[in-house]
PDB file of C-alpha atoms in Angstrom:
ATOM      1  CA  MET M 167      45.516  64.512   8.569  1.00 50.00           C
ATOM      2  CA  LYS M 168      42.251  64.230  10.424  1.00 48.00           C
ATOM      3  CA  TYR M 169      41.670  62.341  13.605  1.00 48.00           C
ATOM      4  CA  LEU M 170      38.487  60.830  14.937  1.00 47.00           C
ATOM      5  CA  ASN M 171      38.615  59.596  18.640  1.00 49.00           C
ATOM      6  CA  GLY M 172      42.386  59.247  18.455  1.00 48.00           C
ATOM      7  CA  LEU M 173      42.255  57.163  15.069  1.00 46.00           C
ATOM      8  CA  LYS M 174      43.387  58.147  11.810  1.00 50.00           C
ATOM      9  CA  LEU M 175      40.599  58.398   9.121  1.00 47.00           C
ATOM     10  CA  ARG M 176      42.910  56.963   6.429  1.00 53.00           C
ATOM     11  CA  SER M 177      43.484  53.805   8.569  1.00 53.00           C
ATOM     12  CA  ILE M 178      39.752  53.431   8.852  1.00 50.00           C
ATOM     13  CA  SER M 179      39.055  53.690   5.105  1.00 56.00           C
ATOM     14  CA  LYS M 180      41.868  51.106   4.324  1.00 58.00           C
ATOM     15  CA  LEU M 181      40.201  48.582   6.882  1.00 56.00           C
ATOM     16  CA  ALA M 182      36.740  48.939   5.221  1.00 59.00           C
ATOM     17  CA  LEU M 183      38.258  48.509   1.828  1.00 56.00           C
ATOM     18  CA  MET M 184      39.980  45.283   2.864  1.00 61.00           C
ATOM     19  CA  VAL M 185      36.794  43.922   4.573  1.00 58.00           C
ATOM     20  CA  THR M 186      34.808  44.617   1.307  1.00 62.00           C
ATOM     21  CA  ILE M 187      37.473  42.981  -0.832  1.00 59.00           C
ATOM     22  CA  GLY M 188      37.387  40.013   1.448  1.00 57.00           C
ATOM     23  CA  ALA M 189      33.635  39.635   1.381  1.00 55.00           C
ATOM     24  CA  SER M 190      33.636  39.732  -2.364  1.00 58.00           C
ATOM     25  CA  VAL M 191      36.280  37.042  -2.704  1.00 51.00           C
ATOM     26  CA  LEU M 192      34.324  34.681  -0.379  1.00 51.00           C
ATOM     27  CA  SER M 193      31.068  35.345  -2.198  1.00 51.00           C
ATOM     28  CA  ALA M 194      32.815  34.457  -5.624  1.00 48.00           C
ATOM     29  CA  CYS M 195      34.095  31.180  -4.271  1.00 50.00           C
ATOM     30  CA  SER M 196      30.694  30.067  -2.993  1.00 52.00           C
ATOM     31  CA  THR M 197      28.318  28.022  -5.196  1.00 56.00           C
ATOM     32  CA  TYR M 198      24.593  27.829  -5.408  1.00 52.00           C
ATOM     33  CA  GLN M 199      23.087  24.947  -3.331  1.00 55.00           C
ATOM     34  CA  PRO M 200      19.505  24.347  -3.928  1.00 56.00           C
ATOM     35  CA  THR M 201      17.464  23.704  -0.807  1.00 61.00           C
ATOM     36  CA  LEU M 202      15.845  20.281  -0.709  1.00 61.00           C
ATOM     37  CA  GLY M 203      12.246  19.950   0.168  1.00 63.00           C
ATOM     38  CA  ALA M 204      10.761  17.785   2.893  1.00 65.00           C
ATOM     39  CA  GLN M 205      11.670  14.138   3.064  1.00 63.00           C
ATOM     40  CA  SER M 206       8.022  13.171   2.594  1.00 62.00           C
ATOM     41  CA  GLU M 207       7.832  15.165  -0.641  1.00 69.00           C
ATOM     42  CA  ARG M 208      11.224  13.672  -2.057  1.00 73.00           C
ATOM     43  CA  ASN M 209      10.193  10.068  -1.377  1.00 78.00           C
ATOM     44  CA  LYS M 210       6.599   9.761  -1.806  1.00 83.00           C
ATOM     45  CA  ILE M 211       4.841   6.447  -1.188  1.00 85.00           C
ATOM     46  CA  THR M 212       2.662   5.726  -4.341  1.00 86.00           C
ATOM     47  CA  VAL M 213      -0.091   3.327  -4.674  1.00 88.00           C
ATOM     48  CA  ALA M 214      -0.843   1.434  -7.975  1.00 87.00           C
ATOM     49  CA  GLN M 215      -3.071  -1.329  -8.982  1.00 89.00           C
ATOM     50  CA  THR M 216      -1.513  -4.730  -9.530  1.00 89.00           C
ATOM     51  CA  ILE M 217      -2.830  -8.239 -10.558  1.00 92.00           C
ATOM     52  CA  GLU M 218      -2.202 -11.375  -8.536  1.00 93.00           C
ATOM     53  CA  ARG M 219      -2.469 -14.653 -10.479  1.00 93.00           C
ATOM     54  CA  LEU M 220      -2.335 -18.313  -9.834  1.00 93.00           C
ATOM     55  CA  GLU M 221      -1.936 -20.963 -12.314  1.00 92.00           C
ATOM     56  CA  LEU M 222      -3.456 -24.382 -11.876  1.00 90.00           C
ATOM     57  CA  TYR M 223      -2.854 -27.187 -14.489  1.00 89.00           C
ATOM     58  CA  ALA M 224      -6.089 -29.235 -14.666  1.00 84.00           C
ATOM     59  CA  PRO M 225      -5.775 -32.007 -17.289  1.00 83.00           C
ATOM     60  CA  ALA M 226      -8.646 -33.725 -18.878  1.00 80.00           C
ATOM     61  CA  SER M 227      -8.169 -36.719 -16.714  1.00 82.00           C
ATOM     62  CA  GLY M 228      -8.959 -34.693 -13.571  1.00 83.00           C
ATOM     63  CA  LEU M 229      -7.428 -32.170 -11.168  1.00 86.00           C
ATOM     64  CA  LYS M 230      -4.743 -33.471  -8.936  1.00 87.00           C
ATOM     65  CA  LEU M 231      -3.289 -31.192  -6.277  1.00 87.00           C
ATOM     66  CA  SER M 232      -0.611 -31.891  -3.809  1.00 88.00           C
ATOM     67  CA  ALA M 233      -0.993 -30.796  -0.148  1.00 90.00           C
ATOM     68  CA  ARG M 234       1.302 -27.825  -0.945  1.00 91.00           C
ATOM     69  CA  ASP M 235      -0.658 -26.708  -4.008  1.00 90.00           C
ATOM     70  CA  SER M 236      -3.928 -27.123  -2.097  1.00 90.00           C
ATOM     71  CA  ASP M 237      -2.607 -24.772   0.702  1.00 92.00           C
ATOM     72  CA  ALA M 238      -1.508 -22.367  -2.090  1.00 92.00           C
ATOM     73  CA  VAL M 239      -5.037 -22.123  -3.278  1.00 93.00           C
ATOM     74  CA  SER M 240      -6.491 -21.445   0.134  1.00 92.00           C
ATOM     75  CA  ASP M 241      -3.878 -18.765   0.899  1.00 94.00           C
ATOM     76  CA  PHE M 242      -4.492 -17.140  -2.539  1.00 93.00           C
ATOM     77  CA  LEU M 243      -8.261 -17.124  -2.021  1.00 92.00           C
ATOM     78  CA  TYR M 244      -7.768 -15.724   1.676  1.00 91.00           C
ATOM     79  CA  GLN M 245      -5.533 -12.855   0.268  1.00 90.00           C
ATOM     80  CA  TYR M 246      -8.240 -12.173  -2.376  1.00 91.00           C
ATOM     81  CA  ALA M 247     -10.820 -11.928   0.452  1.00 88.00           C
ATOM     82  CA  GLN M 248      -8.684  -9.542   2.450  1.00 86.00           C
ATOM     83  CA  THR M 249      -7.207  -7.288  -0.255  1.00 86.00           C
ATOM     84  CA  GLY M 250      -8.968  -8.163  -3.587  1.00 88.00           C
ATOM     85  CA  GLN M 251     -10.894  -5.636  -5.573  1.00 86.00           C
ATOM     86  CA  GLY M 252     -13.634  -6.661  -7.995  1.00 87.00           C
ATOM     87  CA  PRO M 253     -14.468 -10.241  -9.128  1.00 90.00           C
ATOM     88  CA  LEU M 254     -12.143 -13.275  -9.084  1.00 92.00           C
ATOM     89  CA  TYR M 255     -11.222 -13.948 -12.793  1.00 93.00           C
ATOM     90  CA  VAL M 256     -11.020 -17.602 -13.747  1.00 92.00           C
ATOM     91  CA  ASN M 257      -9.557 -18.010 -17.418  1.00 91.00           C
ATOM     92  CA  VAL M 258      -9.695 -21.495 -18.723  1.00 90.00           C
ATOM     93  CA  PRO M 259      -7.928 -22.773 -21.754  1.00 88.00           C
ATOM     94  CA  ALA M 260     -10.359 -22.926 -24.830  1.00 85.00           C
ATOM     95  CA  ASN M 261      -9.329 -26.535 -25.842  1.00 80.00           C
ATOM     96  CA  ALA M 262     -10.234 -27.815 -22.357  1.00 77.00           C
ATOM     97  CA  ALA M 263     -13.064 -25.702 -21.299  1.00 76.00           C
ATOM     98  CA  GLN M 264     -15.388 -28.867 -21.031  1.00 79.00           C
ATOM     99  CA  GLY M 265     -12.690 -31.127 -19.520  1.00 83.00           C
ATOM    100  CA  LEU M 266     -12.974 -32.942 -16.208  1.00 87.00           C
ATOM    101  CA  GLY M 267     -10.036 -31.073 -14.657  1.00 86.00           C
ATOM    102  CA  VAL M 268     -11.503 -27.579 -15.490  1.00 87.00           C
ATOM    103  CA  ARG M 269     -14.948 -28.520 -13.817  1.00 89.00           C
ATOM    104  CA  GLN M 270     -13.244 -29.758 -10.887  1.00 90.00           C
ATOM    105  CA  THR M 271     -11.121 -26.585 -10.657  1.00 90.00           C
ATOM    106  CA  GLN M 272     -14.188 -24.477 -10.722  1.00 89.00           C
ATOM    107  CA  SER M 273     -15.948 -26.565  -8.031  1.00 90.00           C
ATOM    108  CA  LEU M 274     -12.839 -26.454  -5.867  1.00 91.00           C
ATOM    109  CA  LEU M 275     -12.845 -22.638  -6.116  1.00 92.00           C
ATOM    110  CA  ASN M 276     -16.447 -22.360  -5.333  1.00 90.00           C
ATOM    111  CA  GLU M 277     -16.036 -24.624  -2.252  1.00 90.00           C
ATOM    112  CA  ARG M 278     -13.073 -22.707  -0.921  1.00 90.00           C
ATOM    113  CA  LEU M 279     -14.683 -19.423  -1.358  1.00 89.00           C
ATOM    114  CA  ARG M 280     -17.841 -20.526   0.537  1.00 88.00           C
ATOM    115  CA  ALA M 281     -15.427 -21.780   3.381  1.00 87.00           C
ATOM    116  CA  ILE M 282     -14.196 -18.222   3.902  1.00 85.00           C
ATOM    117  CA  GLY M 283     -17.538 -16.610   3.630  1.00 85.00           C
ATOM    118  CA  LEU M 284     -17.716 -15.552  -0.065  1.00 82.00           C
ATOM    119  CA  SER M 285     -20.321 -16.658  -2.529  1.00 77.00           C
ATOM    120  CA  GLY M 286     -19.610 -18.179  -5.912  1.00 71.00           C
ATOM    121  CA  GLY M 287     -20.986 -14.941  -7.367  1.00 74.00           C
ATOM    122  CA  ALA M 288     -17.573 -13.531  -7.076  1.00 80.00           C
ATOM    123  CA  LEU M 289     -16.283 -15.633  -9.758  1.00 85.00           C
ATOM    124  CA  GLN M 290     -16.041 -14.517 -13.367  1.00 88.00           C
ATOM    125  CA  THR M 291     -15.231 -17.086 -15.899  1.00 88.00           C
ATOM    126  CA  GLY M 292     -13.636 -16.559 -19.281  1.00 90.00           C
ATOM    127  CA  GLN M 293     -11.695 -18.421 -21.878  1.00 89.00           C
ATOM    128  CA  TYR M 294      -8.330 -17.635 -23.605  1.00 89.00           C
ATOM    129  CA  PRO M 295      -6.936 -19.266 -26.839  1.00 89.00           C
ATOM    130  CA  SER M 296      -4.775 -22.337 -26.399  1.00 84.00           C
ATOM    131  CA  ARG M 297      -3.195 -24.969 -28.775  1.00 83.00           C
ATOM    132  CA  PRO M 298      -4.794 -28.345 -29.000  1.00 81.00           C
ATOM    133  CA  GLY M 299      -2.711 -31.025 -27.266  1.00 77.00           C
ATOM    134  CA  VAL M 300      -0.531 -28.615 -25.346  1.00 80.00           C
ATOM    135  CA  PRO M 301      -1.092 -28.437 -21.586  1.00 82.00           C
ATOM    136  CA  ALA M 302      -2.505 -25.017 -20.530  1.00 86.00           C
ATOM    137  CA  PRO M 303      -3.285 -23.869 -17.022  1.00 89.00           C
ATOM    138  CA  VAL M 304      -6.356 -22.440 -15.575  1.00 90.00           C
ATOM    139  CA  VAL M 305      -5.391 -18.793 -14.646  1.00 92.00           C
ATOM    140  CA  VAL M 306      -6.948 -17.426 -11.394  1.00 93.00           C
ATOM    141  CA  SER M 307      -6.374 -13.814 -10.951  1.00 94.00           C
ATOM    142  CA  TYR M 308      -7.762 -10.656  -9.185  1.00 94.00           C
ATOM    143  CA  ARG M 309      -6.822  -7.057  -8.857  1.00 92.00           C
ATOM    144  CA  ARG M 310      -5.609  -5.383  -5.786  1.00 90.00           C
ATOM    145  CA  LEU M 311      -3.828  -2.046  -4.687  1.00 89.00           C
ATOM    146  CA  ALA M 312      -0.201  -2.268  -3.731  1.00 88.00           C
ATOM    147  CA  THR M 313       2.520   0.228  -2.895  1.00 87.00           C
ATOM    148  CA  VAL M 314       5.040   0.836  -5.619  1.00 85.00           C
ATOM    149  CA  PRO M 315       8.707  -0.065  -4.779  1.00 81.00           C
ATOM    150  CA  ILE M 316      10.937   2.867  -4.236  1.00 81.00           C
ATOM    151  CA  ASP M 317      14.391   3.061  -5.875  1.00 80.00           C
ATOM    152  CA  CYS M 318      16.930   4.185  -3.151  1.00 80.00           C
ATOM    153  CA  SER M 319      19.995   4.070  -5.347  1.00 74.00           C
ATOM    154  CA  VAL M 320      22.726   6.251  -4.412  1.00 65.00           C
ATOM    155  CA  GLY M 321      23.604   8.696  -7.127  1.00 62.00           C
ATOM    156  CA  SER M 322      26.206  10.948  -5.397  1.00 61.00           C
ATOM    157  CA  ASN M 323      29.219  10.848  -3.174  1.00 64.00           C
ATOM    158  CA  LEU M 324      28.173  10.426   0.439  1.00 62.00           C
ATOM    159  CA  ILE M 325      31.577  11.806   1.646  1.00 66.00           C
ATOM    160  CA  ARG M 326      30.815  15.283   0.275  1.00 64.00           C
ATOM    161  CA  THR M 327      29.327  16.911   3.244  1.00 63.00           C
ATOM    162  CA  PHE M 328      31.198  20.217   3.286  1.00 65.00           C
ATOM    163  CA  ASN M 329      28.043  22.118   1.993  1.00 65.00           C
ATOM    164  CA  ASN M 330      26.124  20.878   5.110  1.00 66.00           C
ATOM    165  CA  GLN M 331      23.275  19.654   2.915  1.00 66.00           C
ATOM    166  CA  PRO M 332      21.290  16.275   3.086  1.00 66.00           C
ATOM    167  CA  GLN M 333      21.770  13.822   0.232  1.00 70.00           C
ATOM    168  CA  SER M 334      19.061  13.858  -2.380  1.00 69.00           C
ATOM    169  CA  ASN M 335      17.840  10.469  -1.332  1.00 73.00           C
ATOM    170  CA  PHE M 336      17.971  11.124   2.414  1.00 75.00           C
ATOM    171  CA  GLY M 337      15.090   9.264   4.161  1.00 78.00           C
ATOM    172  CA  CYS M 338      14.451   7.069   1.127  1.00 82.00           C
ATOM    173  CA  PHE M 339      14.888   3.746   2.913  1.00 83.00           C
ATOM    174  CA  GLN M 340      12.708   4.898   5.679  1.00 84.00           C
ATOM    175  CA  ALA M 341       9.969   5.533   3.241  1.00 85.00           C
ATOM    176  CA  ALA M 342      10.599   2.231   1.443  1.00 86.00           C
ATOM    177  CA  ASN M 343      10.442   0.127   4.672  1.00 87.00           C
ATOM    178  CA  LEU M 344       7.289   2.040   5.640  1.00 86.00           C
ATOM    179  CA  ALA M 345       5.649   1.197   2.406  1.00 85.00           C
ATOM    180  CA  ALA M 346       6.676  -2.461   2.779  1.00 84.00           C
ATOM    181  CA  MET M 347       5.033  -2.617   6.112  1.00 85.00           C
ATOM    182  CA  ILE M 348       1.588  -1.257   5.092  1.00 82.00           C
ATOM    183  CA  ASP M 349      -0.739  -4.087   5.037  1.00 79.00           C
ATOM    184  CA  ASP M 350      -3.694  -2.244   3.313  1.00 80.00           C
ATOM    185  CA  PRO M 351      -2.452   0.466   0.822  1.00 84.00           C
ATOM    186  CA  ARG M 352      -6.050   1.855   0.788  1.00 81.00           C
ATOM    187  CA  GLN M 353      -5.273   3.504   4.043  1.00 79.00           C
ATOM    188  CA  LEU M 354      -2.931   5.883   2.143  1.00 81.00           C
ATOM    189  CA  LEU M 355      -5.723   6.921  -0.121  1.00 81.00           C
ATOM    190  CA  ALA M 356      -8.516   7.387   2.585  1.00 76.00           C
ATOM    191  CA  PRO M 357      -8.340   6.715   6.278  1.00 70.00           C
ATOM    192  CA  HIS M 358     -10.576   4.128   7.778  1.00 68.00           C
ATOM    193  CA  GLU M 359     -13.772   5.508   9.410  1.00 70.00           C
ATOM    194  CA  PHE M 360     -13.520   5.794  13.167  1.00 68.00           C
ATOM    195  CA  ASP M 361     -16.207   4.632  15.658  1.00 66.00           C
ATOM    196  CA  ALA M 362     -17.692   7.032  18.066  1.00 65.00           C
ATOM    197  CA  LEU M 363     -15.570   8.346  20.823  1.00 65.00           C
ATOM    198  CA  PRO M 364     -16.197   6.861  24.332  1.00 67.00           C
ATOM    199  CA  ALA M 365     -17.318  10.331  25.518  1.00 68.00           C
ATOM    200  CA  VAL M 366     -19.909  10.517  22.856  1.00 70.00           C
ATOM    201  CA  LYS M 367     -21.087   6.971  23.722  1.00 71.00           C
ATOM    202  CA  ARG M 368     -21.392   7.876  27.315  1.00 72.00           C
ATOM    203  CA  THR M 369     -23.331  11.049  26.630  1.00 77.00           C
ATOM    204  CA  THR M 370     -25.798   9.120  24.316  1.00 78.00           C
ATOM    205  CA  THR M 371     -26.353   6.473  27.142  1.00 78.00           C
ATOM    206  CA  ILE M 372     -27.008   9.236  29.725  1.00 81.00           C
ATOM    207  CA  GLU M 373     -29.486  10.884  27.314  1.00 83.00           C
ATOM    208  CA  ASN M 374     -31.391   7.735  26.729  1.00 80.00           C
ATOM    209  CA  TYR M 375     -31.337   7.009  30.569  1.00 79.00           C
ATOM    210  CA  ILE M 376     -32.947  10.444  31.221  1.00 85.00           C
ATOM    211  CA  LYS M 377     -35.500   9.813  28.502  1.00 85.00           C
ATOM    212  CA  GLY M 378     -36.226   6.498  30.038  1.00 84.00           C
ATOM    213  CA  GLU M 379     -35.133   4.481  27.037  1.00 82.00           C
ATOM    214  CA  PRO M 380     -33.293   1.378  27.112  1.00 78.00           C
ATOM    215  CA  THR M 381     -29.456   1.775  27.527  1.00 74.00           C
ATOM    216  CA  ALA M 382     -28.460  -1.835  27.083  1.00 70.00           C
ATOM    217  CA  THR M 383     -26.995  -2.927  23.742  1.00 65.00           C
ATOM    218  CA  GLU M 384     -29.501  -4.160  21.382  1.00 64.00           C
ATOM    219  CA  LEU M 385     -29.476  -7.824  20.719  1.00 55.00           C
ATOM    220  CA  PRO M 386     -30.508  -9.368  17.438  1.00 53.00           C
ATOM    221  CA  ASP M 387     -33.873 -11.067  17.286  1.00 53.00           C
ATOM    222  CA  ARG M 388     -33.648 -14.372  19.008  1.00 48.00           C
ATOM    223  CA  GLN M 389     -35.191 -17.605  17.458  1.00 44.00           C
ATOM    224  CA  GLN M 390     -38.459 -18.372  18.997  1.00 46.00           C
ATOM    225  CA  ILE M 391     -39.118 -22.065  19.496  1.00 45.00           C
ATOM    226  CA  THR M 392     -42.510 -23.262  20.091  1.00 49.00           C
ATOM    227  CA  VAL M 393     -43.646 -26.743  21.041  1.00 47.00           C
ATOM    228  CA  ASN M 394     -47.058 -28.025  19.601  1.00 51.00           C
ATOM    229  CA  GLU M 395     -48.622 -30.161  22.064  1.00 43.00           C
TER     230      GLU M 395
END
């Protein structure tokens, strides 16, 4: 029997064997847990093109809009001015293309567009097939970008937390709420351009002052009024 620092070598060998067997048992019981990526990668906010449309029934006798419908037209055109891309499409039924109601609808759209600073050139008129004698609406539509709704359904048991891993849909509702609050989805594709920093503006003003150039903000050409005697 050999001794090392007062301990039996046989006892040390048995202890090492037991530690090795215990580690093997624990490793056999463990299962592979994939590491989830970043939350922003799992729940990406995507942007897609969508079509907004408004239907206006314009009979041959003339266009008759209630106060509520008139406000809906104004709101629709305002949203087009804010987020619309491309022309404003006006599709009229073929069987009523020359009717009084259709002409009044087109005049109303032109008038409302001018009221918000847009010209009638934004309109693109077309026709679609319709059955004679059957009321058909004038369809006004435009394209815009919108965020795609995110499906945050729970597909696993939230109680199973023994593996100390986040759920696969962790952070999904945060991304969904953020997507719903974005007013202009184009900001996700490309950020808006920033104006010059105040420090840069001050430097430009000082340089103009040294050169003897005007430092005041340039005003547009004022109207000159002359009185002929």
